[in-house]
Coordinates of C-alpha atoms and ligand atoms in Angstrom, one line a residue:
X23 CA 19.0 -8.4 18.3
X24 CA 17.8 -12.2 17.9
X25 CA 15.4 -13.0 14.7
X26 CA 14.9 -9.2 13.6
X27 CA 15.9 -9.2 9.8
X28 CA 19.5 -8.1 9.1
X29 CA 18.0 -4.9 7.6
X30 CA 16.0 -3.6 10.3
X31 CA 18.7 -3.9 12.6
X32 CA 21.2 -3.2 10.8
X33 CA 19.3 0.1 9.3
X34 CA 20.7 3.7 10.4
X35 CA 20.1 7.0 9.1
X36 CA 24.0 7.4 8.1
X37 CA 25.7 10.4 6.6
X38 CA 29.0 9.0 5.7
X39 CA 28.0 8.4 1.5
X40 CA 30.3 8.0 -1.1
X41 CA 29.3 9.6 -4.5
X42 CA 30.1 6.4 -6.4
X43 CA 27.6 5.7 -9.1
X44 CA 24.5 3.0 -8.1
X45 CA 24.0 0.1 -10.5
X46 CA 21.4 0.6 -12.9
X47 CA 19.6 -3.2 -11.4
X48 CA 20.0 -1.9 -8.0
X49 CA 18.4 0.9 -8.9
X50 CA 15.9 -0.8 -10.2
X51 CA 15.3 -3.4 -7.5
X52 CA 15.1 -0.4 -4.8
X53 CA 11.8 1.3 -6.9
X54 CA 10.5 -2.1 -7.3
X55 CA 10.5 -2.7 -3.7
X56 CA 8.7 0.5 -2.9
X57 CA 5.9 -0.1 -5.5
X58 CA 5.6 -3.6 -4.0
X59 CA 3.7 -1.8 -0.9
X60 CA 0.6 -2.2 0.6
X61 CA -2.0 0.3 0.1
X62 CA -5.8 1.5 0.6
X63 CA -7.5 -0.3 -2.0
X64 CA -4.3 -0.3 -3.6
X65 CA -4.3 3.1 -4.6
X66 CA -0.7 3.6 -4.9
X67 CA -0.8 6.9 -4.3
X68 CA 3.3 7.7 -4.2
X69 CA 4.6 9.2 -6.9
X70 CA 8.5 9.1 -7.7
X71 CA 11.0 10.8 -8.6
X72 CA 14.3 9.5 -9.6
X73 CA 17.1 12.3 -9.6
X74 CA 20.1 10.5 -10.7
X75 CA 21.4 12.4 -13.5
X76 CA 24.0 16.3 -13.1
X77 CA 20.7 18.4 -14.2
X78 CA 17.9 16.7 -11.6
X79 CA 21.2 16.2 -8.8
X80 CA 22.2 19.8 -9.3
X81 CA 18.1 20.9 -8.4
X82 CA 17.8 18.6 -5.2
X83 CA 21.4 20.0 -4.1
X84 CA 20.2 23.4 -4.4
X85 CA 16.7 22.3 -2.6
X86 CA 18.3 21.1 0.7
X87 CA 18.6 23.0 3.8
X88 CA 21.9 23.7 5.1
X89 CA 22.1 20.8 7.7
X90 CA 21.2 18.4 4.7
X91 CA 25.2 19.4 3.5
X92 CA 26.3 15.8 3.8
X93 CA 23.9 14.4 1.3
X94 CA 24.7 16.8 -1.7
X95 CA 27.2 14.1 -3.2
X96 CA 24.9 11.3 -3.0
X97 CA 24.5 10.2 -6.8
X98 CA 20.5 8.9 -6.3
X99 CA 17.7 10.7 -5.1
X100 CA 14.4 9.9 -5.0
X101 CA 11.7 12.7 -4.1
X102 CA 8.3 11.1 -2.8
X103 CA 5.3 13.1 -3.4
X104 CA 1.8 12.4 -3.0
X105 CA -2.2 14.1 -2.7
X106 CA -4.8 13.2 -0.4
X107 CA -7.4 12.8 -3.1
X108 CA -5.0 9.6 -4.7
X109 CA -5.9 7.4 -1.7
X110 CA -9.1 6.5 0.8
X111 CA -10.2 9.1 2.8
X112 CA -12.3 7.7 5.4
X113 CA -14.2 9.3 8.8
X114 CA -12.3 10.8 11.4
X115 CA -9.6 12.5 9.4
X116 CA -8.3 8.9 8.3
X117 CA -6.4 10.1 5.2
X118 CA -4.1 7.4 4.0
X119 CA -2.2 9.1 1.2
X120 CA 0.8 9.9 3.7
X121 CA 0.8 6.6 5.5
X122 CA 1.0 4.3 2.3
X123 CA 3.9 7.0 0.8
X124 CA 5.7 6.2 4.0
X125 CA 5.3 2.2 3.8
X126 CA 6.7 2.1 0.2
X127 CA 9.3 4.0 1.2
X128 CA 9.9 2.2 4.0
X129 CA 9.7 -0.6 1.3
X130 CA 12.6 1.1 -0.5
X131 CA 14.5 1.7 2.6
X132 CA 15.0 -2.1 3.5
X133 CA 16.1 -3.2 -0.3
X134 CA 18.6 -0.5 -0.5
X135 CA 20.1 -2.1 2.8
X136 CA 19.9 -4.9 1.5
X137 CA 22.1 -3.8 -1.4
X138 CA 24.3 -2.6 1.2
X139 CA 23.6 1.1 0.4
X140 CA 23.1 3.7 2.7
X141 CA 19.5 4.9 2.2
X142 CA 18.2 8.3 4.5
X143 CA 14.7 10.0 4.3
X144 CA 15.0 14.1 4.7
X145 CA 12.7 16.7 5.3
X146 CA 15.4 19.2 5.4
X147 CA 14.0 20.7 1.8
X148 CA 12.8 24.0 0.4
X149 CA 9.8 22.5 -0.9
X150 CA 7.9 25.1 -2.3
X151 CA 11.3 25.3 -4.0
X152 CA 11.8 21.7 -5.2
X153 CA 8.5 21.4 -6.3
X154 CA 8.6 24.3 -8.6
X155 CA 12.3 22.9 -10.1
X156 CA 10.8 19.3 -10.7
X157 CA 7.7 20.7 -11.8
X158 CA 5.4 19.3 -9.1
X159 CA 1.9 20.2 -9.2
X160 CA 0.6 22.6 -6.5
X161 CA -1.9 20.5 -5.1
X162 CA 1.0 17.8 -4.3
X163 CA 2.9 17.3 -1.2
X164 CA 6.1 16.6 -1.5
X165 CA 6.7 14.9 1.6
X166 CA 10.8 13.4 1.7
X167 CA 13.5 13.6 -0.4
X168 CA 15.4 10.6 0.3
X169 CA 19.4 10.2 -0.3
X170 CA 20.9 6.7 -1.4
X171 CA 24.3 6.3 -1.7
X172 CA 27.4 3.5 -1.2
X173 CA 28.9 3.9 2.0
X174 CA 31.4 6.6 2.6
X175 CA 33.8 7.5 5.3
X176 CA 32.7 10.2 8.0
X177 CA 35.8 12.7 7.6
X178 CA 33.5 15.2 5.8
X179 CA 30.9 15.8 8.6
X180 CA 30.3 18.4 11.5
X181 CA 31.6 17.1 14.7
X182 CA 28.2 17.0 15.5
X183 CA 27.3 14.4 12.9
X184 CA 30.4 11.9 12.7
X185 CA 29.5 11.8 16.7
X186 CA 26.0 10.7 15.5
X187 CA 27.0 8.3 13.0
X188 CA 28.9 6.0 15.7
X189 CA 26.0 6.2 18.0
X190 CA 23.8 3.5 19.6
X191 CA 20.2 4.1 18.4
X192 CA 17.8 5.8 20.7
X193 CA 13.9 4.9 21.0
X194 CA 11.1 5.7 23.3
X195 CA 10.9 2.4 26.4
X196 CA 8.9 0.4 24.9
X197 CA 5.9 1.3 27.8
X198 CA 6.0 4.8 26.2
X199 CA 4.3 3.3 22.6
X200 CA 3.1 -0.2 22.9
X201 CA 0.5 -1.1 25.4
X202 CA -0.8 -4.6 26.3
X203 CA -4.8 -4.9 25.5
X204 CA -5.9 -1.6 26.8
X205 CA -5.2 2.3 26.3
X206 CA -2.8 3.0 28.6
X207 CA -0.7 6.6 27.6
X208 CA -1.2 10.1 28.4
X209 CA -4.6 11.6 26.5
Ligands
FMN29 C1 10.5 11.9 7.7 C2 12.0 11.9 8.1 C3 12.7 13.1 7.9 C4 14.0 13.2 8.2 N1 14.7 14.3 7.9 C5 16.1 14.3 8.1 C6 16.8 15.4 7.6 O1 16.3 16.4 6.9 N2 18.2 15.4 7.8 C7 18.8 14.4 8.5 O2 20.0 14.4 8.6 N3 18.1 13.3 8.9 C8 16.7 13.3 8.7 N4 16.0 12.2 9.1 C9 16.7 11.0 9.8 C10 16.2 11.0 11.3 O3 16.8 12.0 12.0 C11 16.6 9.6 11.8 O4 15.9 8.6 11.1 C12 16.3 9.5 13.3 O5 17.1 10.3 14.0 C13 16.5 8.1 13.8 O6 17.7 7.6 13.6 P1 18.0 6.2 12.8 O7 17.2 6.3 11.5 O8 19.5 6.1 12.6 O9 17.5 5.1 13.6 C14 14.7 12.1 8.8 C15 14.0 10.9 9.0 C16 12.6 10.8 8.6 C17 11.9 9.5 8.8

């Protein structure tokens, strides 16, 4: 599409990953660019982290649900959790812990595509599970566990997904979740 950046258009949620290692600056540039967010009073509340080596890899494997089989090679991981109380929490249930999580990992997201990685948020985890393996304090939500990885071929996936992986991207019509000046969807 005309004058969207390369890496919004060009994102997808792939499941073809190879498990070839990620460079140690890429690595680096990917967590920088989610701690470069915006956030309420800049509270960076997200907390990160970075499963890369056989002991924290070996946890997160065990941690995801079955349909999350495809991302069990990946060789970066990088489990987002957060708490209410680390951000604003303002009338009418305007919590912003979640919301600034997601815009530093949407942060994340677009420098891994720009590394040319394959980068997919999941909340296909046990995480009652994975928080007690990493150690994550109760009070915590742990909110995605999110899979980075070089591109791999799509030979290893269900039918189901290698189908997915070579389809066009589907969204609401654009009526549906933007309106001109006014209210205009259901109640
Ligand atoms: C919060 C969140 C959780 C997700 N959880 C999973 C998951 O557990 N497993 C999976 O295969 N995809 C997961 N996805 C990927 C979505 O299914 C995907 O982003 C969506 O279908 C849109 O496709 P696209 O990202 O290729 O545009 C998740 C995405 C988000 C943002």
């Amino acid at each position: 599409m005309n004058g969207l950046l390369k890496e919004i258009e060009s994102r997808r949620a792939f499941r073809g990953i190879s498990d070839s290692p990620i460079e140690a600056e890429v690595q680096d540039r990917i967590l920088t660019a989610a701690t470069y967010a915006p956030s309420c009073s800049n509270k960076q509340p997200w907390r990160f982290i970075v499963a890369n080596n056989d002991d924290a890899r070996q946890k997160v494997q065990d941690g995801l649900l079955g349909g999350n089989y495809w991302a069990k090679k990946a060789p970066l991981f990088v489990l987002a959790a957060t708490k209410p109380d680390l951000d604003c929490n303002l009338k009418e249930n305007r919590e912003y812990a979640l919301f600034d999580v997601g815009q530093a990992v949407m942060s994340l997201q677009y420098q891994a595509v720009h590394e040319g990685l394959v980068v997919h948020p999941m909340a296909g985890f046990k995480d009652e599970e994975l928080k007690k393996l990493f150690n994550i304090p109760d009070d915590y939500v742990l909110i995605t566990v999110i899979a980075i990885a070089h591109p791999g071929d799509d030979t290893e996936l269900s039918d189901k997904h290698k189908e997915l992986e070579h389809s066009a991207r589907t969204r609401f019509a654009r009526e549906q979740v933007i309106a001109l000046n006014q209210w205009k969807f259901e109640k």
